[in-house]
Structure formats: structure tokens, C-alpha cells
Amino acid sequence: MSGFDVVIIGGGLSGSSTALNLSKKGYSVLIIEKEESQNYKPCAGGMASSMQKFLPLDIKDAIESKIKNVEFRWKASDNVTADLTGESPFWIIKREKLDQLLLYESLRNGVQIIRPVLIEKIIKKNDKWEIKCNNKTKYISKFLVVADGSQSKWAGYFKLGPRKPKFANTISLRLKGLGEIPKDAVRFEFGFIKYGFAWAFPLKESLNVGLGTFINNSPLEDQTINNQVIRSFGFDDISCKPIYRKLRIWNGIHPINNDKVLAVGDAASLCDPFLAEGIRPSLISSFYAAECIDQCLLGKVDNLNLYTEKISNNWGKSMAWGKRIAQVFYRFPRTGYQLGVKRKTAPKRIAQILSGEMSYEDIAKRVIRRLLTNSRS
Ligand SMILES: Cc1cc2nc3c(=O)[nH]c(=O)nc-3n(C[C@H](O)[C@H](O)[C@H](O)COP(=O)(O)OP(=O)(O)OC[C@H]3O[C@@H](n4cnc5c(N)ncnc54)[C@H](O)[C@@H]3O)c2cc1C
């Protein structure tokens, strides 16, 4: 039987970054991961460079492309391009590499990981968590972090996040070469995919292609349309096997902590319901999770409630607007494209959202202010 300050369920992006943040504060941490290894992560790797500030580690080795332009298309035409101003505000990282960097740095800082291991039972005994695993070992910890991703088993068990989670359906492929996508641009393709969109994000020598539907639990079964989208990115041969995943997306503000337990990343349903951005909330939640657990372990506060509050203020409020925008945009995509993308200032605003400079809340407030001013004049 081994004892730790914190046990983390899941060693993906949010699990590893929480472990790293906690280990930098001097705590003993164990990660329990169910997979032996993960050579490919179905994630396009787009992230705002401003997120570096939430990590105690330079991640430049994981950056494959620094993005200067964001391209939008409606059914492979009606081109709109947004310049990303400033010093490379949007990066494409190789997810496997980022997860590995974070994990290795945490291990160097004393974090332990056991894999592949499945948790059989978790109970609370004498105010501590007792975690029984299929390796016949019991682990004891003062705090528990649920970081087991979109298919989380433990978030529901501990009543963290929405009672009925919402999911986006996604397909991802990594294609050799860049097709017709410039090495410093990302492409968003609307109009082909009902209730969603497609994206193409360049790595150094390959392209991360994704298709997603965000409302109505709409499936992505029409191979003819899927192939048409992929061909629009400049590929004829699509022999690579697509990976289907359900991505747990934001679905309202709910407690994501309970007594001595909290959820981070996808397990906490934090992924952007409009653009599928999940790296940013994973890093933000990991940062605040470590900060709030630290406050508890130092005896400065006696619960983790501040964690839910911080995430709802720093992320949830923007996502509430992201969800509303998604509901309208994906129901009326042609109008959405005309008003949301083709409007003169729109590409700049979308670029500002992607780079983390602006939130959906800021955008919504601007629109409301404009409507009020126009109706008064
Ligand atoms: C197709 C696609 C494209 C995307 N593109 C982008 C993008 O460009 N930019 C962006 O910001 N976001 C993107 N996302 C979202 C982003 O990938 C996720 O939000 C992010 O991976 C969340 O990280 P996580 O650590 O919470 O979950 P994960 O990375 O899924 O990690 C969960 C970990 O927990 C482990 N685990 C699961 N169950 C258990 C268990 N019972 N016990 C122990 N371990 C367990 C898993 O093996 C895994 O290692 C994309 C998602 C998809 C599906």
C-alpha cells in the first residue's frame, strides 16, 4: 500500500499537466493510466500560444507550425482569409509530443506513473481516498484528480460536471504531405458537414484533418461527403484509416469539484462546443486544479469550491456564449457564414478567439452593444 498527496486518474494532457504543476509545488503524485502507450492522439493540435503561461515548461519542441493565416471556405469556395497579427499567436503542436514532454518532465520531478492499470474501486476511508487497482495494489491519497478524458467513467461517479454530458462526433485523420494547405495556415471548411465543420491543421510533414458535428448528435456516416471534404484540402488518395471519437463538450456551468476530488480537461466537460478547442481548457483547468489543491494542502482553505468558481469565471462564461453561437450557427450555417465569417470584422474576431485574445463573451457583448446602439439611433 503506497500513500500520495494526489492521485490522478488518466495520464493524457490534463492529467500530465496537473501532475507537473503539482510536482513543481513539491507534492507527491501518482498517475494511474489505463493505456500502455499512445502513439497517435486524435487531436489536430491547434493551440493559442498564450497558453504557454499556464505551463511550467517550455514546449517549443512540440510546436510543428506557427500560424500566420486562418482560411475559411464555404463548400470549397467563397474564400475568406484572416491574418493573425502579432508574434505567432496560434501554434500547431503534435499532441503525442506535447503529452510526452509534460509527462517526462513530471516524472523527472518525482511524479510516478503506473500503466497499463485499471481502477476497480475507489472509497473514502478516514478522510483519504483508497484506490484499488487490477494490479492487486491499493493506493492511498489525500486528493483525487479525475483526468480520464471524454469517455470519463469517474466524473459521473463523483458527480462532477453535467449530469447528462453532451458530445460532438468527430473523425480525425493524419495525412502525409500538406495537400493544398500552406504550412503556416489553418483551414476551416463549412457547408459540407451538416451541424458542424471540417478543419485542416498542418504539421511539419503531414496534415491533421478533422470533421466534427456539434449539435443534434449528428453522425458522420456519409463517406461521399467526407471524402469530398478531404479532397477539397488537396488529397486524392485517402487510404489512411479515419479515427472516430466522441468528444465531451461544454454543457453548462456545473460543480466540477466535490469533497477532495475534482475533474480537469475533457472529463470536466470543458471543451469548446463551437470550435472543439480542448487544449486551452485542459491547461487552464490543470493550472487552477494544482493551485486549489495546494491551497487545501497548505491548510489555507478547507475545500476545493474555489476551483469550480475559477473555471466558471475564466472559461465557463465564455463557453456559455460559445454554446449559444454553436446552436444558431450550425442550424443556419449559410447565414452563419455570411454574418459570422464574411462580415468585414469577423475574420479578425475569429482570429482573436483562436489566439485567446478575446472570448465568446467579449464578442457577444460587442454585438449586443452594437444592436442596442443601432436601435437607439
Ligand atoms: C478529432 C479531434 C480534434 C481535436 N483538435 C483539437 C485542436 O486542434 N485544438 C484543441 O485545443 N483541442 C482539440 N481537440 C480536443 C482535445 O484533443 C481534448 O480536449 C484534449 O485531448 C483533452 O485532454 P484530456 O487530458 O482531458 O483527455 P485525453 O487526452 O483524452 O486523456 C485522457 C487520458 O485518460 C486515460 N484514461 C481514460 N480512462 C481511464 C481510466 N478509467 N483509468 C485510467 N486512465 C484512463 C486515457 O487513456 C488518456 O490517456 C480535438 C479533439 C478531437 C477528438
CSV table of C-alpha atoms in Angstrom, one decimal, residues 3-339:
chain,number,residue,atom,x,y,z
A,3,GLY,CA,0.4,6.9,0.0
A,4,PHE,CA,0.4,10.1,-2.1
A,5,ASP,CA,-0.7,13.7,-1.7
A,6,VAL,CA,-2.6,13.4,-5.0
A,7,VAL,CA,-3.6,10.5,-7.3
A,8,ILE,CA,-4.5,11.5,-10.9
A,9,ILE,CA,-6.7,9.2,-13.0
A,10,GLY,CA,-5.5,9.5,-16.6
A,11,GLY,CA,-2.1,10.5,-17.9
A,12,GLY,CA,-3.2,12.5,-21.0
A,13,LEU,CA,-2.8,16.2,-21.5
A,14,SER,CA,-4.7,17.4,-18.5
A,15,GLY,CA,-3.5,14.6,-16.2
A,16,SER,CA,0.2,15.2,-17.0
A,17,SER,CA,-0.1,18.9,-16.8
A,18,THR,CA,-1.8,18.8,-13.4
A,19,ALA,CA,0.9,16.3,-12.2
A,20,LEU,CA,3.6,18.7,-13.4
A,21,ASN,CA,2.1,21.7,-11.8
A,22,LEU,CA,1.7,19.8,-8.5
A,23,SER,CA,5.2,18.3,-8.6
A,24,LYS,CA,6.6,21.8,-9.1
A,25,LYS,CA,4.9,22.7,-5.8
A,26,GLY,CA,6.6,19.8,-4.1
A,27,TYR,CA,3.8,17.3,-3.8
A,28,SER,CA,3.9,13.5,-4.2
A,29,VAL,CA,1.8,12.5,-7.2
A,30,LEU,CA,0.8,9.2,-8.7
A,31,ILE,CA,-0.8,8.9,-12.2
A,32,ILE,CA,-2.9,5.8,-12.9
A,33,GLU,CA,-3.2,5.3,-16.7
A,34,LYS,CA,-5.2,2.6,-18.4
A,35,GLU,CA,-3.2,2.5,-21.7
A,36,GLU,CA,0.3,1.1,-22.1
A,37,SER,CA,1.3,3.9,-24.5
A,38,GLN,CA,-0.4,6.2,-27.1
A,39,ASN,CA,1.5,6.7,-30.4
A,40,TYR,CA,-1.3,8.7,-32.0
A,41,LYS,CA,-3.7,11.2,-30.4
A,42,PRO,CA,-6.8,12.1,-32.4
A,43,CYS,CA,-6.3,15.8,-31.9
A,44,ALA,CA,-5.5,18.5,-34.5
A,45,GLY,CA,-3.1,20.2,-32.1
A,46,GLY,CA,-4.2,23.9,-32.6
A,47,MET,CA,-3.5,26.0,-29.5
A,48,ALA,CA,-3.2,29.6,-28.6
A,49,SER,CA,0.5,30.4,-27.9
A,50,SER,CA,-0.7,32.5,-24.9
A,51,MET,CA,-1.4,29.2,-23.1
A,52,GLN,CA,2.3,28.7,-22.6
A,53,LYS,CA,1.8,30.9,-19.4
A,54,PHE,CA,-0.2,28.0,-17.8
A,55,LEU,CA,2.8,25.6,-18.1
A,56,PRO,CA,5.9,25.5,-16.1
A,57,LEU,CA,7.8,24.1,-19.1
A,58,ASP,CA,9.0,25.4,-22.5
A,59,ILE,CA,7.0,23.4,-25.1
A,60,LYS,CA,8.8,24.6,-28.2
A,61,ASP,CA,9.9,21.1,-29.1
A,62,ALA,CA,6.2,20.1,-29.6
A,63,ILE,CA,5.5,23.1,-32.0
A,64,GLU,CA,5.3,21.9,-35.6
A,65,SER,CA,3.8,25.1,-37.2
A,66,LYS,CA,3.4,28.7,-36.3
A,67,ILE,CA,0.2,30.0,-38.0
A,68,LYS,CA,0.0,33.3,-39.8
A,69,ASN,CA,-3.3,33.0,-41.6
A,70,VAL,CA,-6.7,31.4,-41.0
A,71,GLU,CA,-8.6,30.4,-44.1
A,72,PHE,CA,-12.3,29.9,-44.3
A,73,ARG,CA,-14.3,28.2,-47.1
A,74,TRP,CA,-17.9,27.6,-47.8
A,75,LYS,CA,-18.1,24.4,-49.8
A,76,ALA,CA,-14.5,24.8,-51.1
A,77,SER,CA,-15.1,28.3,-52.4
A,78,ASP,CA,-16.2,31.8,-51.1
A,79,ASN,CA,-12.7,32.3,-49.7
A,80,VAL,CA,-12.1,34.4,-46.6
A,81,THR,CA,-8.6,34.8,-45.1
A,82,ALA,CA,-7.8,36.3,-41.7
A,83,ASP,CA,-4.3,37.5,-40.8
A,84,LEU,CA,-3.2,36.6,-37.4
A,85,THR,CA,-1.5,39.7,-36.1
A,86,GLY,CA,1.2,39.7,-33.5
A,87,GLU,CA,4.0,37.2,-32.8
A,88,SER,CA,2.6,33.8,-33.9
A,89,PRO,CA,-0.4,33.8,-31.6
A,90,PHE,CA,-1.6,30.3,-32.8
A,91,TRP,CA,0.5,27.2,-32.9
A,92,ILE,CA,0.0,23.7,-34.2
A,93,ILE,CA,1.6,21.2,-31.8
A,94,LYS,CA,2.0,17.5,-32.2
A,95,ARG,CA,-0.2,16.2,-29.4
A,96,GLU,CA,1.7,13.0,-28.7
A,97,LYS,CA,4.9,15.1,-28.3
A,98,LEU,CA,3.2,17.6,-26.0
A,99,ASP,CA,1.8,14.9,-23.8
A,100,GLN,CA,5.1,13.2,-23.7
A,101,LEU,CA,7.1,16.4,-22.8
A,102,LEU,CA,4.7,17.1,-19.9
A,103,LEU,CA,4.8,13.5,-18.7
A,104,TYR,CA,8.6,13.2,-18.8
A,105,GLU,CA,9.1,16.5,-17.1
A,106,SER,CA,6.7,15.4,-14.3
A,107,LEU,CA,8.5,12.1,-13.9
A,108,ARG,CA,11.8,14.0,-13.7
A,109,ASN,CA,10.2,16.0,-10.9
A,110,GLY,CA,9.3,12.8,-8.9
A,111,VAL,CA,5.8,12.0,-10.2
A,112,GLN,CA,5.1,8.3,-10.5
A,113,ILE,CA,3.0,6.6,-13.1
A,114,ILE,CA,1.6,3.1,-13.3
A,115,ARG,CA,0.4,1.8,-16.7
A,116,PRO,CA,-1.5,-0.1,-18.0
A,117,VAL,CA,-3.6,-0.4,-14.9
A,118,LEU,CA,-7.4,-0.3,-14.4
A,119,ILE,CA,-9.0,1.1,-11.2
A,120,GLU,CA,-11.5,-1.3,-9.7
A,121,LYS,CA,-12.8,0.6,-6.8
A,122,ILE,CA,-12.4,3.9,-5.0
A,123,ILE,CA,-13.7,4.5,-1.5
A,124,LYS,CA,-13.1,7.2,1.1
A,125,LYS,CA,-11.7,5.9,4.4
A,126,ASN,CA,-10.5,8.1,7.3
A,127,ASP,CA,-10.8,11.2,5.1
A,128,LYS,CA,-8.5,9.7,2.5
A,129,TRP,CA,-9.1,8.0,-0.9
A,130,GLU,CA,-8.4,4.3,-1.1
A,131,ILE,CA,-7.9,3.2,-4.7
A,132,LYS,CA,-7.9,-0.5,-5.5
A,133,CYS,CA,-6.5,-1.4,-8.9
A,134,ASN,CA,-6.3,-4.6,-11.0
A,135,ASN,CA,-2.6,-4.9,-10.3
A,136,LYS,CA,-3.6,-6.1,-6.8
A,137,THR,CA,-2.3,-2.9,-5.2
A,138,LYS,CA,-4.1,-0.3,-3.1
A,139,TYR,CA,-3.1,3.3,-3.3
A,140,ILE,CA,-4.0,6.0,-0.7
A,141,SER,CA,-4.2,9.7,-1.4
A,142,LYS,CA,-5.4,12.9,0.2
A,143,PHE,CA,-6.8,14.3,-3.1
A,144,LEU,CA,-8.1,12.8,-6.3
A,145,VAL,CA,-8.0,14.4,-9.8
A,146,VAL,CA,-10.2,12.9,-12.5
A,147,ALA,CA,-8.5,13.4,-15.9
A,148,ASP,CA,-9.8,10.4,-17.8
A,149,GLY,CA,-10.9,12.3,-20.9
A,150,SER,CA,-14.1,12.4,-22.9
A,151,GLN,CA,-15.2,8.8,-22.1
A,152,SER,CA,-14.7,9.5,-18.4
A,153,LYS,CA,-16.1,6.9,-16.1
A,154,TRP,CA,-15.2,8.7,-12.9
A,155,ALA,CA,-16.6,12.2,-13.5
A,156,GLY,CA,-20.2,10.8,-13.2
A,157,TYR,CA,-19.3,8.6,-10.3
A,158,PHE,CA,-18.1,11.6,-8.3
A,159,LYS,CA,-21.0,13.9,-9.6
A,160,LEU,CA,-18.6,16.2,-11.4
A,161,GLY,CA,-19.8,18.2,-14.4
A,162,PRO,CA,-23.1,17.9,-16.2
A,163,ARG,CA,-25.4,15.0,-15.2
A,164,LYS,CA,-26.1,14.4,-18.9
A,165,PRO,CA,-22.8,15.2,-20.8
A,166,LYS,CA,-23.1,16.4,-24.4
A,167,PHE,CA,-20.8,15.0,-27.2
A,168,ALA,CA,-19.6,16.1,-30.5
A,169,ASN,CA,-19.0,13.4,-33.1
A,170,THR,CA,-15.6,13.6,-34.7
A,171,ILE,CA,-13.4,11.9,-37.3
A,172,SER,CA,-9.7,12.5,-37.5
A,173,LEU,CA,-7.0,11.6,-40.0
A,174,ARG,CA,-3.3,12.3,-40.3
A,175,LEU,CA,-2.5,12.6,-44.0
A,176,LYS,CA,1.0,12.5,-45.4
A,177,GLY,CA,2.0,15.9,-47.0
A,178,LEU,CA,0.1,19.2,-46.7
A,179,GLY,CA,-2.1,18.9,-49.8
A,180,GLU,CA,-3.0,22.5,-50.7
A,181,ILE,CA,-2.8,23.9,-47.2
A,182,PRO,CA,0.1,26.4,-46.7
A,183,LYS,CA,2.5,25.4,-43.9
A,184,ASP,CA,1.6,28.5,-41.9
A,185,ALA,CA,-2.2,28.5,-42.4
A,186,VAL,CA,-5.1,26.6,-41.0
A,187,ARG,CA,-8.3,26.0,-43.0
A,188,PHE,CA,-11.9,25.8,-41.7
A,189,GLU,CA,-14.3,24.3,-44.2
A,190,PHE,CA,-18.1,25.0,-43.7
A,191,GLY,CA,-21.1,23.9,-45.7
A,192,PHE,CA,-20.3,20.2,-46.4
A,193,ILE,CA,-20.8,18.8,-42.9
A,194,LYS,CA,-24.3,19.2,-41.5
A,195,TYR,CA,-24.4,20.6,-38.0
A,196,GLY,CA,-20.6,21.0,-38.0
A,197,PHE,CA,-17.5,21.7,-40.0
A,198,ALA,CA,-14.1,20.4,-41.1
A,199,TRP,CA,-10.6,21.6,-40.3
A,200,ALA,CA,-7.1,21.1,-41.7
A,201,PHE,CA,-4.1,21.9,-39.4
A,202,PRO,CA,-0.6,21.5,-40.8
A,203,LEU,CA,2.2,19.7,-39.0
A,204,LYS,CA,5.8,19.8,-40.5
A,205,GLU,CA,5.2,16.9,-43.0
A,206,SER,CA,1.6,15.9,-42.6
A,207,LEU,CA,-1.8,17.4,-42.2
A,208,ASN,CA,-4.2,16.8,-39.3
A,209,VAL,CA,-7.7,16.7,-40.8
A,210,GLY,CA,-10.8,16.7,-38.6
A,211,LEU,CA,-14.5,16.6,-39.2
A,212,GLY,CA,-17.0,17.3,-36.4
A,213,THR,CA,-20.7,17.7,-35.7
A,214,PHE,CA,-21.6,19.7,-32.7
A,215,ILE,CA,-25.4,19.7,-32.3
A,216,ASN,CA,-28.2,17.1,-32.7
A,217,ASN,CA,-25.7,14.2,-32.1
A,218,SER,CA,-25.5,14.2,-35.9
A,219,PRO,CA,-23.4,11.2,-37.2
A,220,LEU,CA,-20.6,11.5,-39.8
A,221,GLU,CA,-21.6,8.5,-41.8
A,222,ASP,CA,-21.8,9.9,-45.3
A,223,GLN,CA,-18.5,8.7,-46.8
A,224,THR,CA,-19.1,10.5,-50.1
A,225,ILE,CA,-19.3,13.9,-48.3
A,226,ASN,CA,-16.4,13.0,-46.0
A,227,ASN,CA,-14.2,12.2,-49.0
A,228,GLN,CA,-15.3,15.3,-50.8
A,229,VAL,CA,-14.2,17.4,-47.8
A,230,ILE,CA,-10.8,15.7,-47.6
A,231,ARG,CA,-10.3,16.1,-51.4
A,232,SER,CA,-11.1,19.8,-51.0
A,233,PHE,CA,-7.9,20.0,-48.9
A,234,GLY,CA,-5.9,18.8,-51.9
A,235,PHE,CA,-5.8,15.0,-51.4
A,236,ASP,CA,-6.9,12.3,-53.9
A,237,ASP,CA,-5.7,9.2,-52.1
A,238,ILE,CA,-7.5,8.8,-48.8
A,239,SER,CA,-6.3,5.4,-47.9
A,240,CYS,CA,-5.5,6.3,-44.3
A,241,LYS,CA,-7.9,4.9,-41.7
A,242,PRO,CA,-10.2,7.5,-40.1
A,243,ILE,CA,-10.5,7.5,-36.3
A,244,TYR,CA,-14.0,8.1,-34.8
A,245,ARG,CA,-14.2,9.7,-31.4
A,246,LYS,CA,-16.9,11.2,-29.3
A,247,LEU,CA,-15.7,14.5,-27.7
A,248,ARG,CA,-17.4,15.6,-24.5
A,249,ILE,CA,-18.2,19.3,-24.9
A,250,TRP,CA,-19.2,22.1,-22.6
A,251,ASN,CA,-22.8,21.8,-21.5
A,252,GLY,CA,-23.5,24.5,-18.8
A,253,ILE,CA,-21.8,25.6,-15.6
A,254,HIS,CA,-21.8,22.7,-13.0
A,255,PRO,CA,-19.7,21.9,-10.0
A,256,ILE,CA,-16.5,20.2,-11.1
A,257,ASN,CA,-15.2,19.6,-7.6
A,258,ASN,CA,-16.5,17.7,-4.7
A,259,ASP,CA,-15.0,16.9,-1.3
A,260,LYS,CA,-11.3,16.3,-2.1
A,261,VAL,CA,-11.9,15.4,-5.7
A,262,LEU,CA,-12.0,17.5,-8.9
A,263,ALA,CA,-12.1,17.0,-12.6
A,264,VAL,CA,-9.9,18.6,-15.3
A,265,GLY,CA,-9.9,18.8,-19.1
A,266,ASP,CA,-12.4,16.7,-21.1
A,267,ALA,CA,-13.6,14.8,-18.0
A,268,ALA,CA,-14.9,18.1,-16.7
A,269,SER,CA,-16.8,18.8,-20.0
A,270,LEU,CA,-14.7,21.9,-20.7
A,271,CYS,CA,-14.2,21.5,-24.5
A,272,ASP,CA,-15.4,24.5,-26.6
A,273,PRO,CA,-18.8,23.5,-28.1
A,274,PHE,CA,-18.3,25.7,-31.2
A,275,LEU,CA,-14.7,25.0,-32.3
A,276,ALA,CA,-13.7,21.9,-30.3
A,277,GLU,CA,-10.9,23.7,-28.6
A,278,GLY,CA,-9.9,21.4,-25.7
A,279,ILE,CA,-6.2,22.0,-25.2
A,280,ARG,CA,-6.7,25.5,-23.7
A,281,PRO,CA,-9.3,24.5,-21.1
A,282,SER,CA,-7.2,21.4,-20.3
A,283,LEU,CA,-4.2,23.6,-19.5
A,284,ILE,CA,-6.2,26.3,-17.6
A,285,SER,CA,-8.1,23.7,-15.5
A,286,SER,CA,-4.8,21.8,-14.7
A,287,PHE,CA,-3.2,25.1,-13.6
A,288,TYR,CA,-6.1,26.0,-11.3
A,289,ALA,CA,-6.6,22.5,-10.1
A,290,ALA,CA,-3.0,22.4,-8.8
A,291,GLU,CA,-3.3,25.9,-7.3
A,292,CYS,CA,-6.5,25.0,-5.4
A,293,ILE,CA,-5.2,21.6,-4.2
A,294,ASP,CA,-2.1,23.4,-3.0
A,295,GLN,CA,-4.2,25.9,-1.0
A,296,CYS,CA,-6.0,23.0,0.7
A,297,LEU,CA,-2.9,21.0,1.4
A,298,LEU,CA,-1.3,24.2,2.9
A,299,GLY,CA,-4.4,24.5,5.2
A,300,LYS,CA,-5.3,27.9,3.8
A,301,VAL,CA,-8.8,26.8,2.7
A,302,ASP,CA,-10.8,23.7,3.7
A,303,ASN,CA,-12.5,22.9,0.4
A,304,LEU,CA,-12.0,23.0,-3.4
A,305,ASN,CA,-15.0,25.1,-4.2
A,306,LEU,CA,-12.8,28.0,-5.5
A,307,TYR,CA,-11.7,25.6,-8.3
A,308,THR,CA,-15.2,25.4,-9.8
A,309,GLU,CA,-15.6,29.2,-9.4
A,310,LYS,CA,-12.3,30.0,-11.1
A,311,ILE,CA,-13.0,27.7,-14.1
A,312,SER,CA,-16.5,29.1,-14.5
A,313,ASN,CA,-15.2,32.7,-14.4
A,314,ASN,CA,-12.1,32.0,-16.6
A,315,TRP,CA,-13.7,29.7,-19.1
A,316,GLY,CA,-17.4,28.8,-18.5
A,317,LYS,CA,-18.8,32.2,-19.0
A,318,SER,CA,-17.2,32.4,-22.4
A,319,MET,CA,-18.4,28.8,-23.3
A,320,ALA,CA,-22.0,29.8,-22.3
A,321,TRP,CA,-21.8,32.1,-25.3
A,322,GLY,CA,-19.9,29.6,-27.4
A,323,LYS,CA,-22.8,27.2,-26.9
A,324,ARG,CA,-25.4,29.7,-27.9
A,325,ILE,CA,-23.4,30.7,-31.0
A,326,ALA,CA,-23.0,27.0,-32.0
A,327,GLN,CA,-26.7,26.4,-31.7
A,328,VAL,CA,-27.5,29.2,-34.1
A,329,PHE,CA,-24.5,28.9,-36.4
A,330,TYR,CA,-24.8,25.1,-37.0
A,331,ARG,CA,-28.6,25.3,-37.5
A,332,PHE,CA,-28.3,28.1,-40.1
A,333,PRO,CA,-24.8,27.7,-41.4
A,334,ARG,CA,-25.2,29.6,-44.6
A,335,THR,CA,-26.5,32.7,-42.8
A,336,GLY,CA,-23.9,32.0,-40.1
A,337,TYR,CA,-21.1,32.0,-42.7
A,338,GLN,CA,-22.4,35.3,-44.2
A,339,LEU,CA,-22.8,37.1,-40.9
